[in-house]
Short mmCIF file of C-alpha atoms in Angstrom, two decimals:
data_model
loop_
_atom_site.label_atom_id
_atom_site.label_comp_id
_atom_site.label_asym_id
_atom_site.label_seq_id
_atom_site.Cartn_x
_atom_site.Cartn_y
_atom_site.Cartn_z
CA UNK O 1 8.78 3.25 -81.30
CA UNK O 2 11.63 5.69 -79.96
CA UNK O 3 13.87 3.56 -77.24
CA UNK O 4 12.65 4.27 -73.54
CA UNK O 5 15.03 5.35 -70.63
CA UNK O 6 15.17 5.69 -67.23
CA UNK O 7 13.42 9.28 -67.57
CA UNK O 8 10.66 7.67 -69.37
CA UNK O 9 9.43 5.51 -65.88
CA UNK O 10 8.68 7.79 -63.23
CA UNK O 11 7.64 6.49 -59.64
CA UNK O 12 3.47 6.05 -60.83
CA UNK O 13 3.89 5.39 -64.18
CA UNK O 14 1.78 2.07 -65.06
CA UNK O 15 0.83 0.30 -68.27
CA UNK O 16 -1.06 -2.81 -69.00
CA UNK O 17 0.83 -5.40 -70.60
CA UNK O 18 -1.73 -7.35 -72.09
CA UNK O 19 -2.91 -10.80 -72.02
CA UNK O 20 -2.56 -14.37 -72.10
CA UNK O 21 -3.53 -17.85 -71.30
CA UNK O 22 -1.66 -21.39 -70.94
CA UNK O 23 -3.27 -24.99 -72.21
CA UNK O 24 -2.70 -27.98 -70.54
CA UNK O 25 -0.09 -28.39 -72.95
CA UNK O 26 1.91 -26.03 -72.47
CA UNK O 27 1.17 -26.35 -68.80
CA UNK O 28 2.48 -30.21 -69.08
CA UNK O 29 5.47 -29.29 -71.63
CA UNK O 30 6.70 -26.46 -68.99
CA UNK O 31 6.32 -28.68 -66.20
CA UNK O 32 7.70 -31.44 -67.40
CA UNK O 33 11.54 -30.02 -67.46
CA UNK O 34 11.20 -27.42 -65.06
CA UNK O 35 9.21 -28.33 -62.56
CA UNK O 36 7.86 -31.85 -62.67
CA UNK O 37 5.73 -31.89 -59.49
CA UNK O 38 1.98 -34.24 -60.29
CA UNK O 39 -0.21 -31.52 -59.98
CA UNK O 40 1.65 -30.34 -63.24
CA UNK O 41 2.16 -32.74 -64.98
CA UNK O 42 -0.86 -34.97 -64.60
CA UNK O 43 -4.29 -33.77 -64.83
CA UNK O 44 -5.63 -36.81 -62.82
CA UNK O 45 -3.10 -35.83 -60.03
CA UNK O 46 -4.51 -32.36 -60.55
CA UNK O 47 -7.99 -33.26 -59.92
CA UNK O 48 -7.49 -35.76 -56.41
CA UNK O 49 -4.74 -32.63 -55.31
CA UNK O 50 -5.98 -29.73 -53.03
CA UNK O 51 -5.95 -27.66 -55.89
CA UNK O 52 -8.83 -29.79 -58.11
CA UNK O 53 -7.56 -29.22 -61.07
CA UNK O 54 -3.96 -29.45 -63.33
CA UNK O 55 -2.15 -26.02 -62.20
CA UNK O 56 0.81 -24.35 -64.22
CA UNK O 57 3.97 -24.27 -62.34
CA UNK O 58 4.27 -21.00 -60.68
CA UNK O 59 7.93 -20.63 -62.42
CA UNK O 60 5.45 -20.86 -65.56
CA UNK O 61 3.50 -18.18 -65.09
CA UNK O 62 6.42 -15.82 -63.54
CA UNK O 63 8.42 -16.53 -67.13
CA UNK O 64 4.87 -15.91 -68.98
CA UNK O 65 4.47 -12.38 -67.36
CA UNK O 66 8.83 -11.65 -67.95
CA UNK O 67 7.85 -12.62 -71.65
CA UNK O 68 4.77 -9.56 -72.08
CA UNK O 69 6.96 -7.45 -69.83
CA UNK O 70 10.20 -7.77 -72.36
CA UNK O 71 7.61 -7.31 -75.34
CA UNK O 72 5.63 -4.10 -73.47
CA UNK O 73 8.46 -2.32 -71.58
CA UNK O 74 11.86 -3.86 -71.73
CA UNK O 75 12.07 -4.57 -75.12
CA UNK O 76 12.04 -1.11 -76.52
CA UNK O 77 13.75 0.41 -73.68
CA UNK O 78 17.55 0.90 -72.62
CA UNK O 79 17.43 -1.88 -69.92
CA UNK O 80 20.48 -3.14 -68.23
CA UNK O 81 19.11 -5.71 -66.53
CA UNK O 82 18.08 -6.78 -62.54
CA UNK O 83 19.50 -7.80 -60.04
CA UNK O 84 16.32 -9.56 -58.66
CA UNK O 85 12.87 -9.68 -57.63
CA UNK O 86 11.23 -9.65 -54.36
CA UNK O 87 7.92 -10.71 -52.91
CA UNK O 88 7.22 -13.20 -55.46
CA UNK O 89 3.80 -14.15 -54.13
CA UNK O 90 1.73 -17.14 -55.93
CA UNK O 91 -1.92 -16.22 -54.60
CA UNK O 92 -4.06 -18.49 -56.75
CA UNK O 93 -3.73 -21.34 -59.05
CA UNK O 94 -3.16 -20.90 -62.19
CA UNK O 95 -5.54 -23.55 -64.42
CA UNK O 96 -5.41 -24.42 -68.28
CA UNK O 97 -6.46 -21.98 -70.77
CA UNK O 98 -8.10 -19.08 -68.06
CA UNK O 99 -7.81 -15.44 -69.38
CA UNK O 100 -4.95 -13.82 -67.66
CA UNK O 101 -3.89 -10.17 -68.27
CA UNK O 102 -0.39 -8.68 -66.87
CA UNK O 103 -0.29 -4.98 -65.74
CA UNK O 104 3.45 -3.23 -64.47
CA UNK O 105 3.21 0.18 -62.20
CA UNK O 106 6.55 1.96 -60.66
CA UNK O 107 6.74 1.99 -57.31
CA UNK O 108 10.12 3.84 -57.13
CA UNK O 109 12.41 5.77 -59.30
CA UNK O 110 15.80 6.90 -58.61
CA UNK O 111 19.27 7.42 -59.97
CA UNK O 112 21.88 4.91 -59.31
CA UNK O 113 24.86 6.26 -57.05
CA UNK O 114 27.30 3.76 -58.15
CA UNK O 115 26.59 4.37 -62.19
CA UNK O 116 25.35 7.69 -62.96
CA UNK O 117 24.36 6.57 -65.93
CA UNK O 118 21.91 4.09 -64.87
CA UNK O 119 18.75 4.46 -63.18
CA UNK O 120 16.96 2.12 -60.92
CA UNK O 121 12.94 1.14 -61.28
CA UNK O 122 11.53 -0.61 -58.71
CA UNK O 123 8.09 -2.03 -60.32
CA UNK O 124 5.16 -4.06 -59.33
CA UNK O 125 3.89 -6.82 -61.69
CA UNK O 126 1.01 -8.34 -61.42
CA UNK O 127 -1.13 -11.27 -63.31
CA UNK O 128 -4.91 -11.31 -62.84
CA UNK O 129 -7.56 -13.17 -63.48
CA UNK O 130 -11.04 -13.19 -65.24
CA UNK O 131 -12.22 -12.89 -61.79
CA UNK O 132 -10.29 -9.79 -61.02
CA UNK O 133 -8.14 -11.36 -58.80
CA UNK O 134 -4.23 -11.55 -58.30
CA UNK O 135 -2.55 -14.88 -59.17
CA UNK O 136 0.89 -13.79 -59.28
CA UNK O 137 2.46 -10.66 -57.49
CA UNK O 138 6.33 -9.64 -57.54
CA UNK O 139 8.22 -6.49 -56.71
CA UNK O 140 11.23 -6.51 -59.21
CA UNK O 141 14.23 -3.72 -59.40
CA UNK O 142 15.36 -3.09 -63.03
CA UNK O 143 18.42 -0.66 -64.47
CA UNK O 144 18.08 1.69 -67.25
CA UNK O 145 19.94 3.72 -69.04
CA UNK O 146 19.51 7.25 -68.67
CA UNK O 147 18.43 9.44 -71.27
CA UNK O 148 21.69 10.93 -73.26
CA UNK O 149 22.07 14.35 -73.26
CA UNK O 150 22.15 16.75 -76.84
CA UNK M 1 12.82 -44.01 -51.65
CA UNK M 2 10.65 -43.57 -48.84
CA UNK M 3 7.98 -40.49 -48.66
CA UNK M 4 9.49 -37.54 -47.24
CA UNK M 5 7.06 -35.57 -44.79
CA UNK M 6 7.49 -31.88 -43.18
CA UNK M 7 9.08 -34.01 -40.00
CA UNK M 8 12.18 -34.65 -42.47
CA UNK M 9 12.90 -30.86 -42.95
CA UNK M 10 13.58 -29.41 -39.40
CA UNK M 11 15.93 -25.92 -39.44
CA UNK M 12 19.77 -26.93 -40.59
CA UNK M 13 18.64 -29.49 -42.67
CA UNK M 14 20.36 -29.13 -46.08
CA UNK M 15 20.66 -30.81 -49.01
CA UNK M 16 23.02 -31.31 -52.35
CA UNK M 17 20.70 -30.61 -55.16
CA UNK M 18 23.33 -32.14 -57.85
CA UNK M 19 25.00 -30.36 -60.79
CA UNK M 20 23.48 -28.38 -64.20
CA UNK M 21 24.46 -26.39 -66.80
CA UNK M 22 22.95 -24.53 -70.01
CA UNK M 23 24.57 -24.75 -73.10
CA UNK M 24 24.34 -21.18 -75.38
CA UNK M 25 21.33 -23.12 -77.67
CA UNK M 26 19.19 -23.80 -74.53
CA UNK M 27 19.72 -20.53 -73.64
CA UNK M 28 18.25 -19.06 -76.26
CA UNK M 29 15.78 -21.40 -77.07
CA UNK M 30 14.19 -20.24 -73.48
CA UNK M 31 14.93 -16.63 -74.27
CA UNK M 32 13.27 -17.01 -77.13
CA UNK M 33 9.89 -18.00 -75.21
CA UNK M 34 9.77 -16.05 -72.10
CA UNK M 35 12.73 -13.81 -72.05
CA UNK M 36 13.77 -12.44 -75.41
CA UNK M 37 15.94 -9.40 -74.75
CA UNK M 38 19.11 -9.24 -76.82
CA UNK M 39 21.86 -10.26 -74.10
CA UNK M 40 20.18 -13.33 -73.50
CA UNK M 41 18.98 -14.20 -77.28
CA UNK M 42 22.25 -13.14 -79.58
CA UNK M 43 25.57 -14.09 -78.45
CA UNK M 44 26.76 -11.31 -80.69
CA UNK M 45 24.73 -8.50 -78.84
CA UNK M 46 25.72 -10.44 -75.44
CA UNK M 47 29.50 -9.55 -76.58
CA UNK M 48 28.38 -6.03 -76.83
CA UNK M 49 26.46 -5.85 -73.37
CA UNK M 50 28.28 -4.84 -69.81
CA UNK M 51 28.19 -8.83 -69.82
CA UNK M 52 30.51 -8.88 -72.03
CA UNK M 53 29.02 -12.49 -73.50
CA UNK M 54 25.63 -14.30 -74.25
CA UNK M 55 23.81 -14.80 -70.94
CA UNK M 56 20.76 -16.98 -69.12
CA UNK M 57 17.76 -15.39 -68.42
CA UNK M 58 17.51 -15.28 -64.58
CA UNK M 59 14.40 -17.00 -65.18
CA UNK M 60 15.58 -19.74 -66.53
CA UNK M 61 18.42 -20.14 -63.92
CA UNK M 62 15.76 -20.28 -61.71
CA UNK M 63 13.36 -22.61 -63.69
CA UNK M 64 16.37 -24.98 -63.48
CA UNK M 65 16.89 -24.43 -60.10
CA UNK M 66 13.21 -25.42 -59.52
CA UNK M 67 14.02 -28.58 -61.64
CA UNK M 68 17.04 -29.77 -59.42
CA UNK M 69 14.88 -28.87 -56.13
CA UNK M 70 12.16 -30.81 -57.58
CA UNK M 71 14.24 -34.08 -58.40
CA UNK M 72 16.08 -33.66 -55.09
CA UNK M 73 13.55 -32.91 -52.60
CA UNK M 74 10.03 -31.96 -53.46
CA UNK M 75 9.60 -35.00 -55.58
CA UNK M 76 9.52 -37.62 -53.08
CA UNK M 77 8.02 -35.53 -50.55
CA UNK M 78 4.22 -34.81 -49.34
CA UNK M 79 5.24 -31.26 -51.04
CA UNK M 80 1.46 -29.28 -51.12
CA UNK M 81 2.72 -26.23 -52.67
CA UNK M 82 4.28 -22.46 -52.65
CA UNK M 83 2.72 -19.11 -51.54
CA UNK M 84 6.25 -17.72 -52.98
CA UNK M 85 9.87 -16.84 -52.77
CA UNK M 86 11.42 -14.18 -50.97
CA UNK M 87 14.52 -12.05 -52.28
CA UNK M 88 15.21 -14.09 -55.81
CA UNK M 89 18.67 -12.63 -56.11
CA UNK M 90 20.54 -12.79 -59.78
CA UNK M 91 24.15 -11.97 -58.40
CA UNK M 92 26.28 -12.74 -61.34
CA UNK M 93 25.38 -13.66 -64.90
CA UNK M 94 25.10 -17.33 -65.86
CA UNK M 95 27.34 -18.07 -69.23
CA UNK M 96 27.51 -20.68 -71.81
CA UNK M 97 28.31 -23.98 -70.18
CA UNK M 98 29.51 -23.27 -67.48
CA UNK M 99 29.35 -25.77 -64.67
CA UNK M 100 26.54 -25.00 -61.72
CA UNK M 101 25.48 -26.59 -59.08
CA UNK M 102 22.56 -26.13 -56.28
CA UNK M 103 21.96 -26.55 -52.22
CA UNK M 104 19.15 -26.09 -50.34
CA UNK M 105 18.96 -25.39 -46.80
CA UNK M 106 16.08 -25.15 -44.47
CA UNK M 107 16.10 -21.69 -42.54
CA UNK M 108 13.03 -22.22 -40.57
CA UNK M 109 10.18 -24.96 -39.94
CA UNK M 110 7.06 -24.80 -38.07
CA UNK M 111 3.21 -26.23 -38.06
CA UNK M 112 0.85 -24.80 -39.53
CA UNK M 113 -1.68 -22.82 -37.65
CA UNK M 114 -4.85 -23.01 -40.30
CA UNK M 115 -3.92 -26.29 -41.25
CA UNK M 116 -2.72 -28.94 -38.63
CA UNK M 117 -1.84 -31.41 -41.01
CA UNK M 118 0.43 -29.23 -43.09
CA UNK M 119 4.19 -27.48 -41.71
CA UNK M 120 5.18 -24.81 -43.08
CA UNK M 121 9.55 -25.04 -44.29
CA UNK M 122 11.14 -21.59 -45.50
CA UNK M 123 14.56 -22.80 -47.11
CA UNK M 124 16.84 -20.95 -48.89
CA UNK M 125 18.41 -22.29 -52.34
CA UNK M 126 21.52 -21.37 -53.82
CA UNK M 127 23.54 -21.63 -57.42
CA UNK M 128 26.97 -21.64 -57.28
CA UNK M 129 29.90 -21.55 -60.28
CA UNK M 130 32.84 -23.22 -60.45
CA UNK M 131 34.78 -20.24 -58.84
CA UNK M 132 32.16 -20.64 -55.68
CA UNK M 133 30.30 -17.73 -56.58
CA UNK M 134 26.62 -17.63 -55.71
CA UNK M 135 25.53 -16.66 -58.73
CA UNK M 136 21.52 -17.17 -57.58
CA UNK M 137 20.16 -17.04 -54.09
CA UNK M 138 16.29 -16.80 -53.32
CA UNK M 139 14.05 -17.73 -49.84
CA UNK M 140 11.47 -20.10 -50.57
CA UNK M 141 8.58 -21.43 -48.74
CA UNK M 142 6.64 -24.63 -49.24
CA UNK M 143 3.96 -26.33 -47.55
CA UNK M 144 4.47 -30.27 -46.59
CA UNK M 145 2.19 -32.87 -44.93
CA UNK M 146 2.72 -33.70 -41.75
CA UNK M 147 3.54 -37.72 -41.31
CA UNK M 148 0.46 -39.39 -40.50
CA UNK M 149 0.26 -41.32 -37.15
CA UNK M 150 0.35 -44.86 -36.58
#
């Protein structure tokens, strides 16, 4: 596949990034040295929590969706990297081995002033459910290379 | 340790969160999973970046982050959860074994209004180098139990 830049992610461009699920155990593993809260960690803390259920950490399921957004966009593109995401939103749990699927649309597009070589993306992700509904939502800004002239 | 309610977080409260840092292999071991683009999984292509060396995914400075807040604060608190973080900021790039270390501070805390028995604490958490550089900022929020009466 011909390495994407800047030019190639125009304010509406959108692609689906495919899917995914997490077990319990990789749910537990996660959790266990990033984010060992009982809810999860413990899927008898799950069930007596307000949630009902073991959840993944939401830190899971943000580095789930970076992981089929390097693989779907970033990895075959000229990206320079972010300097950060806003509007991380965790809207609904997140439970052992439900469908999820990950979709990316541009919000914004523009040159950088600073480096006219870069450009800068400003994206929505978003990870839904086999309900249709959004567990995860963040606006991130990424930099790209721009396309090389001749 | 006593149990920590949303009582024990008014605004200015702040907190050490201790030290951390990543060595290059658990670097890319995460990169591997969730974050695989070359700067952060070949210290060889990290030379070549505008980093100028292998660097942490800013997911898993904040993953570890998470951990630190978790052991610190969360853990031996009536902590009920995140909707989400507000402006996750990567300022500088995290390197090879460098030494890091984390604060929290609460920026706001209030009741909540659809649930009396929770408050509501928006904090912000910092990473900082050895040369005092934030090198990760973000706004949190997180829901706590109120103590119970009597």
């Amino acid at each position: 596949m011909a390495l994407r830049y800047f030019e190639d992610f125009p304010e509406g461009y959108s692609q689906d990034l495919g899917t995914f699920r997490l077990s319990a155990d990789e749910i537990m593993a996660f959790a266990r040295q990033y984010d060992p809260q009982p809810m999860h960690v413990d899927p008898e803390a799950g069930r007596a929590s307000v949630y009902g259920s073991l959840i993944a950490s939401g830190w899971h399921t943000a580095a789930s969706f970076m992981r089929l957004l390097v693989d779907g966009v970033l990895g075959d593109s000229a990206s320079m990297g972010s300097p950060g995401i806003e509007n991380l939103r965790w809207l609904k749990p997140v439970r052992p081995d439900e469908p999820l699927r990950a979709r990316f649309a541009v919000i914004e597009s523009r040159t950088s002033n600073s480096r006219p070589d870069w450009g800068i993306v400003r994206s929505r992700g978003e990870v839904v459910n086999q309900d249709d509904e959004v567990v995860m939502r963040l606006e991130a800004v990424n930099f790209f290379g721009r396309r090389p002239h001749g």
